[in-house]
Tab-separated table of N, CA and C in Angstrom:
chain	number	residue	atom	x	y	z
A	659	MET	N	94.245	-70.947	-149.046
A	659	MET	CA	94.442	-69.830	-148.044
A	659	MET	C	95.871	-69.394	-148.527
A	660	ASP	N	96.277	-68.211	-148.666
A	660	ASP	CA	97.449	-67.658	-148.760
A	660	ASP	C	98.558	-67.843	-147.687
A	661	GLY	N	98.229	-68.303	-146.514
A	661	GLY	CA	99.282	-68.493	-145.296
A	661	GLY	C	99.461	-66.978	-144.842
A	662	GLN	N	98.537	-66.220	-145.000
A	662	GLN	CA	98.738	-64.707	-144.143
A	662	GLN	C	97.967	-64.611	-143.190
A	663	VAL	N	98.211	-64.256	-141.958
A	663	VAL	CA	97.450	-64.290	-140.945
A	663	VAL	C	96.731	-62.893	-140.766
A	664	TYR	N	95.631	-62.737	-140.853
A	664	TYR	CA	94.859	-61.607	-140.769
A	664	TYR	C	94.169	-60.952	-139.566
A	665	GLY	N	93.992	-59.975	-138.972
A	665	GLY	CA	93.495	-59.486	-137.874
A	665	GLY	C	92.178	-58.996	-138.007
A	666	ALA	N	91.605	-58.305	-137.281
A	666	ALA	CA	90.297	-57.933	-137.387
A	666	ALA	C	90.136	-56.818	-138.524
A	667	LEU	N	89.124	-56.816	-139.297
A	667	LEU	CA	88.731	-55.867	-140.258
A	667	LEU	C	89.555	-56.493	-141.552
A	668	GLY	N	90.015	-57.540	-141.297
A	668	GLY	CA	90.788	-58.271	-142.703
A	668	GLY	C	91.954	-57.469	-143.050
A	669	GLN	N	92.451	-56.929	-141.928
A	669	GLN	CA	93.872	-56.136	-141.885
A	669	GLN	C	94.994	-56.881	-141.087
A	670	PRO	N	96.133	-57.154	-141.559
A	670	PRO	CA	97.004	-57.584	-140.436
A	670	PRO	C	97.649	-56.238	-139.568
A	671	GLY	N	97.717	-56.510	-138.315
A	671	GLY	CA	98.133	-55.227	-137.359
A	671	GLY	C	96.823	-54.856	-136.630
A	672	VAL	N	95.671	-55.216	-137.157
A	672	VAL	CA	94.435	-54.409	-136.596
A	672	VAL	C	93.777	-55.695	-135.653
A	673	GLY	N	94.224	-55.307	-134.490
A	673	GLY	CA	93.360	-56.254	-133.392
A	673	GLY	C	91.775	-55.962	-132.994
A	674	PHE	N	91.534	-56.588	-132.166
A	674	PHE	CA	89.826	-56.681	-131.676
A	674	PHE	C	89.624	-55.191	-131.279
A	675	LEU	N	90.564	-54.663	-130.262
A	675	LEU	CA	90.501	-53.569	-129.436
A	675	LEU	C	90.736	-52.279	-130.444
A	676	MET	N	91.653	-52.522	-131.292
A	676	MET	CA	91.983	-51.394	-132.353
A	676	MET	C	90.531	-51.410	-133.349
A	677	ALA	N	89.871	-52.428	-133.796
A	677	ALA	CA	88.866	-52.356	-134.642
A	677	ALA	C	87.695	-51.936	-133.735
A	678	ILE	N	87.478	-51.857	-132.520
A	678	ILE	CA	86.620	-51.143	-132.048
A	678	ILE	C	86.767	-49.666	-132.026
A	679	VAL	N	87.845	-49.185	-131.696
A	679	VAL	CA	88.126	-48.049	-131.910
A	679	VAL	C	88.127	-47.452	-133.209
A	680	ILE	N	88.451	-47.983	-134.387
A	680	ILE	CA	88.303	-47.312	-135.486
A	680	ILE	C	86.746	-47.348	-136.108
A	681	GLY	N	86.216	-48.339	-135.714
A	681	GLY	CA	84.873	-48.611	-135.589
A	681	GLY	C	84.029	-47.345	-135.140
A	682	ALA	N	84.318	-47.050	-133.824
A	682	ALA	CA	83.667	-45.919	-133.312
A	682	ALA	C	84.007	-44.726	-133.864
A	683	ILE	N	85.173	-44.580	-134.032
A	683	ILE	CA	85.366	-43.078	-134.763
A	683	ILE	C	84.956	-42.979	-136.411
A	684	ALA	N	84.965	-44.272	-137.193
A	684	ALA	CA	84.412	-44.345	-138.404
A	684	ALA	C	83.157	-44.089	-138.413
A	685	GLY	N	82.098	-44.749	-137.251
A	685	GLY	CA	80.983	-44.695	-137.299
A	685	GLY	C	80.457	-43.374	-137.098
A	686	TRP	N	81.331	-42.400	-135.941
A	686	TRP	CA	80.747	-41.238	-135.603
A	686	TRP	C	80.790	-40.070	-136.907
A	687	LEU	N	82.146	-40.518	-137.538
A	687	LEU	CA	82.347	-39.699	-138.700
A	687	LEU	C	81.381	-39.634	-139.666
A	688	ALA	N	80.885	-41.095	-139.989
A	688	ALA	CA	79.750	-41.413	-140.973
A	688	ALA	C	78.621	-40.675	-140.498
A	689	GLU	N	78.331	-40.978	-139.006
A	689	GLU	CA	76.940	-40.020	-138.705
A	689	GLU	C	77.208	-38.724	-138.779
A	690	LYS	N	78.154	-38.077	-138.914
A	690	LYS	CA	78.188	-36.515	-139.076
A	690	LYS	C	78.127	-36.399	-140.518
A	691	PHE	N	78.601	-37.043	-141.531
A	691	PHE	CA	78.519	-36.867	-142.954
A	691	PHE	C	77.263	-36.975	-143.283
A	692	THR	N	76.519	-37.922	-142.720
A	692	THR	CA	75.192	-38.459	-143.022
A	692	THR	C	73.929	-37.761	-142.497
A	693	SER	N	74.466	-36.633	-141.315
A	693	SER	CA	73.754	-35.998	-140.401
A	693	SER	C	72.575	-37.120	-139.910
A	694	SER	N	72.920	-38.112	-139.590
A	694	SER	CA	72.258	-39.400	-138.764
A	694	SER	C	72.323	-39.301	-137.166
A	695	ASP	N	71.424	-39.521	-136.514
A	695	ASP	CA	71.346	-39.659	-135.019
A	695	ASP	C	71.457	-41.099	-134.498
A	696	MET	N	72.631	-41.730	-134.577
A	696	MET	CA	72.825	-42.843	-133.742
A	696	MET	C	73.680	-42.789	-132.709
A	697	GLY	N	73.543	-44.018	-131.724
A	697	GLY	CA	74.232	-43.982	-130.574
A	697	GLY	C	75.516	-44.669	-130.418
A	698	LEU	N	76.349	-44.745	-129.455
A	698	LEU	CA	77.640	-45.241	-129.729
A	698	LEU	C	77.673	-46.617	-130.017
A	699	PHE	N	76.711	-47.248	-129.732
A	699	PHE	CA	76.924	-48.788	-129.905
A	699	PHE	C	76.599	-48.897	-131.584
A	700	SER	N	75.635	-48.234	-132.030
A	700	SER	CA	75.157	-48.092	-133.776
A	700	SER	C	76.601	-47.655	-134.349
A	701	ASN	N	77.138	-46.627	-133.776
A	701	ASN	CA	78.516	-45.848	-134.591
A	701	ASN	C	79.573	-47.216	-134.580
A	702	ILE	N	79.814	-47.965	-133.285
A	702	ILE	CA	80.649	-48.787	-133.729
A	702	ILE	C	80.579	-50.098	-134.858
A	703	ILE	N	78.807	-50.403	-134.415
A	703	ILE	CA	78.634	-51.513	-135.393
A	703	ILE	C	78.922	-51.196	-137.082
A	704	MET	N	78.335	-49.864	-137.157
A	704	MET	CA	78.386	-49.189	-138.361
A	704	MET	C	79.660	-49.216	-139.049
A	705	GLY	N	80.449	-48.685	-138.031
A	705	GLY	CA	82.089	-48.641	-138.323
A	705	GLY	C	82.886	-49.880	-138.520
A	706	ILE	N	82.444	-50.610	-137.893
A	706	ILE	CA	83.220	-52.132	-138.325
A	706	ILE	C	82.648	-52.780	-139.397
A	707	LEU	N	81.210	-52.567	-139.636
A	707	LEU	CA	80.695	-53.140	-140.938
A	707	LEU	C	81.263	-52.481	-142.068
A	708	GLY	N	81.170	-50.994	-141.771
A	708	GLY	CA	81.968	-50.053	-142.750
A	708	GLY	C	83.355	-50.423	-143.307
A	709	GLY	N	83.974	-50.758	-141.884
A	709	GLY	CA	85.315	-51.344	-142.351
A	709	GLY	C	85.745	-52.424	-143.333
A	710	LEU	N	84.763	-53.499	-143.156
A	710	LEU	CA	84.824	-54.693	-143.648
A	710	LEU	C	84.384	-54.301	-145.203
A	711	LEU	N	83.140	-53.409	-145.204
A	711	LEU	CA	82.971	-53.125	-146.844
A	711	LEU	C	83.992	-52.175	-147.380
A	712	GLY	N	84.600	-51.381	-146.595
A	712	GLY	CA	85.615	-50.365	-147.160
A	712	GLY	C	86.819	-50.969	-147.941
A	713	ASN	N	87.282	-52.234	-146.896
A	713	ASN	CA	88.467	-53.150	-147.423
A	713	ASN	C	88.312	-53.742	-148.348
A	714	PHE	N	86.915	-54.545	-148.541
A	714	PHE	CA	86.573	-55.163	-149.546
A	714	PHE	C	86.703	-54.507	-150.875
A	715	LEU	N	86.111	-53.448	-150.931
A	715	LEU	CA	86.097	-52.551	-151.975
A	715	LEU	C	87.254	-51.889	-152.500
A	716	ALA	N	88.168	-51.665	-151.522
A	716	ALA	CA	89.462	-51.467	-151.907
A	716	ALA	C	90.284	-52.249	-152.385
A	717	ALA	N	90.204	-53.530	-151.776
A	717	ALA	CA	90.663	-54.736	-152.514
A	717	ALA	C	90.213	-54.875	-154.152
A	718	LYS	N	88.763	-55.078	-154.192
A	718	LYS	CA	88.539	-55.224	-155.602
A	718	LYS	C	88.952	-53.954	-156.321
A	719	LEU	N	89.487	-52.766	-156.041
A	719	LEU	CA	89.980	-51.695	-156.523
A	719	LEU	C	91.324	-51.567	-156.857
A	720	ASP	N	91.947	-52.557	-156.087
A	720	ASP	CA	93.530	-52.769	-155.950
A	720	ASP	C	94.141	-51.371	-155.289
A	721	ILE	N	93.403	-51.071	-154.452
A	721	ILE	CA	93.779	-49.946	-153.595
A	721	ILE	C	94.362	-50.306	-152.109
A	722	ALA	N	95.567	-50.112	-151.933
A	722	ALA	CA	96.340	-50.923	-150.465
A	722	ALA	C	95.767	-49.976	-149.409
A	723	VAL	N	95.162	-50.789	-148.434
A	723	VAL	CA	94.961	-50.484	-147.071
A	723	VAL	C	95.554	-50.983	-146.065
A	724	PHE	N	96.242	-50.007	-145.396
A	724	PHE	CA	96.934	-50.358	-144.264
A	724	PHE	C	97.150	-49.232	-143.256
A	725	GLY	N	97.545	-49.478	-141.995
A	725	GLY	CA	97.792	-48.475	-141.370
A	725	GLY	C	96.573	-47.831	-140.547
A	726	PHE	N	96.511	-47.097	-139.564
A	726	PHE	CA	95.435	-46.802	-138.955
A	726	PHE	C	94.617	-45.713	-139.797
A	727	TRP	N	95.370	-44.633	-140.356
A	727	TRP	CA	94.544	-43.651	-141.108
A	727	TRP	C	93.845	-43.982	-142.302
A	728	ARG	N	94.479	-45.159	-143.070
A	728	ARG	CA	93.766	-45.840	-144.370
A	728	ARG	C	92.616	-46.530	-143.975
A	729	ASN	N	93.079	-47.222	-142.756
A	729	ASN	CA	91.844	-48.260	-142.280
A	729	ASN	C	90.486	-47.301	-141.957
A	730	LEU	N	91.002	-46.318	-141.311
A	730	LEU	CA	89.948	-45.291	-140.725
A	730	LEU	C	89.175	-44.625	-141.914
A	731	LEU	N	89.686	-44.292	-143.010
A	731	LEU	CA	89.289	-43.732	-144.141
A	731	LEU	C	88.348	-44.855	-144.840
A	732	SER	N	88.789	-46.128	-145.278
A	732	SER	CA	88.026	-46.948	-145.712
A	732	SER	C	86.871	-47.335	-144.839
A	733	ALA	N	86.799	-47.296	-143.436
A	733	ALA	CA	85.877	-47.711	-142.715
A	733	ALA	C	84.809	-46.911	-142.710
A	734	THR	N	85.314	-45.364	-142.707
A	734	THR	CA	84.338	-44.461	-142.817
A	734	THR	C	83.499	-44.321	-144.305
A	735	ILE	N	84.069	-44.459	-145.183
A	735	ILE	CA	83.457	-44.501	-146.451
A	735	ILE	C	82.700	-45.754	-146.482
A	736	GLY	N	83.032	-46.727	-145.867
A	736	GLY	CA	82.118	-48.170	-145.899
A	736	GLY	C	80.951	-47.671	-145.005
A	737	ALA	N	80.939	-47.293	-143.957
A	737	ALA	CA	80.031	-46.998	-143.220
A	737	ALA	C	79.002	-45.737	-143.876
A	738	ILE	N	79.538	-44.925	-144.465
A	738	ILE	CA	78.748	-44.069	-145.201
A	738	ILE	C	77.818	-44.807	-146.325
A	739	ILE	N	78.431	-45.738	-146.918
A	739	ILE	CA	77.525	-46.548	-147.913
A	739	ILE	C	76.513	-47.259	-147.092
A	740	ILE	N	76.900	-47.839	-146.210
A	740	ILE	CA	75.953	-48.683	-145.290
A	740	ILE	C	74.749	-47.934	-144.928
A	741	ILE	N	75.098	-46.461	-144.430
A	741	ILE	CA	73.864	-45.662	-143.827
A	741	ILE	C	73.120	-45.367	-144.855
A	742	THR	N	73.869	-44.890	-146.082
A	742	THR	CA	72.996	-44.347	-147.176
A	742	THR	C	72.112	-45.675	-147.759
A	743	ILE	N	72.601	-47.038	-147.948
A	743	ILE	CA	71.940	-48.031	-148.619
A	743	ILE	C	70.572	-48.271	-147.368
A	744	TYR	N	71.058	-48.347	-146.147
A	744	TYR	CA	69.862	-48.472	-144.994
A	744	TYR	C	68.854	-47.401	-145.136
A	745	ARG	N	69.197	-46.239	-145.310
A	745	ARG	CA	68.165	-45.074	-145.398
A	745	ARG	C	67.297	-45.522	-146.469
A	746	ALA	N	67.985	-45.776	-147.584
A	746	ALA	CA	66.915	-45.863	-149.020
A	746	ALA	C	66.311	-47.234	-148.847
A	747	ILE	N	66.491	-48.176	-148.204
A	747	ILE	CA	65.724	-49.252	-147.849
A	747	ILE	C	64.537	-48.997	-146.954
A	748	ARG	N	64.873	-48.262	-145.849
A	748	ARG	CA	64.101	-48.001	-144.877
A	748	ARG	C	63.027	-46.967	-145.304
A	749	GLY	N	63.581	-46.194	-146.273
A	749	GLY	CA	62.535	-44.991	-146.814
A	749	GLY	C	61.580	-45.539	-147.526
A	750	ARG	N	62.011	-46.564	-148.612
A	750	ARG	CA	60.844	-47.400	-149.405
A	750	ARG	C	60.026	-48.104	-148.514
A	751	SER	N	60.326	-48.811	-147.423
A	751	SER	CA	59.441	-49.721	-146.833
A	751	SER	C	58.330	-48.530	-146.009
A	752	MET	N	58.714	-47.401	-145.749
A	752	MET	CA	58.097	-46.714	-144.771
A	752	MET	C	57.010	-45.756	-145.659
A	753	ARG	N	56.953	-45.956	-147.167
A	753	ARG	CA	56.074	-45.261	-147.904
A	753	ARG	C	54.509	-45.724	-148.005
A	754	TYR	N	54.345	-46.898	-147.497
A	754	TYR	CA	53.146	-47.760	-147.692
A	754	TYR	C	51.952	-46.671	-147.351
């Protein structure tokens, strides 16, 4: 370990409550960008998972993600990717 203390979403300074807020907003934005129809709980889950994916991808690309707006942007991009992959998988399984 590097001795750094990380909060929610793998970022310092992002606590549990803020991760839910960012997740809800990011999930809602991703829902609007992908023309999906999900509920509040799904938006929060997609936003939090999107935040983890977005921060992981940003770290691999050496892009610094810190602060509310950058976390929101990375979570939204990650949620859009997750929704797109989910739709692709679900669409293939329904073609039987």
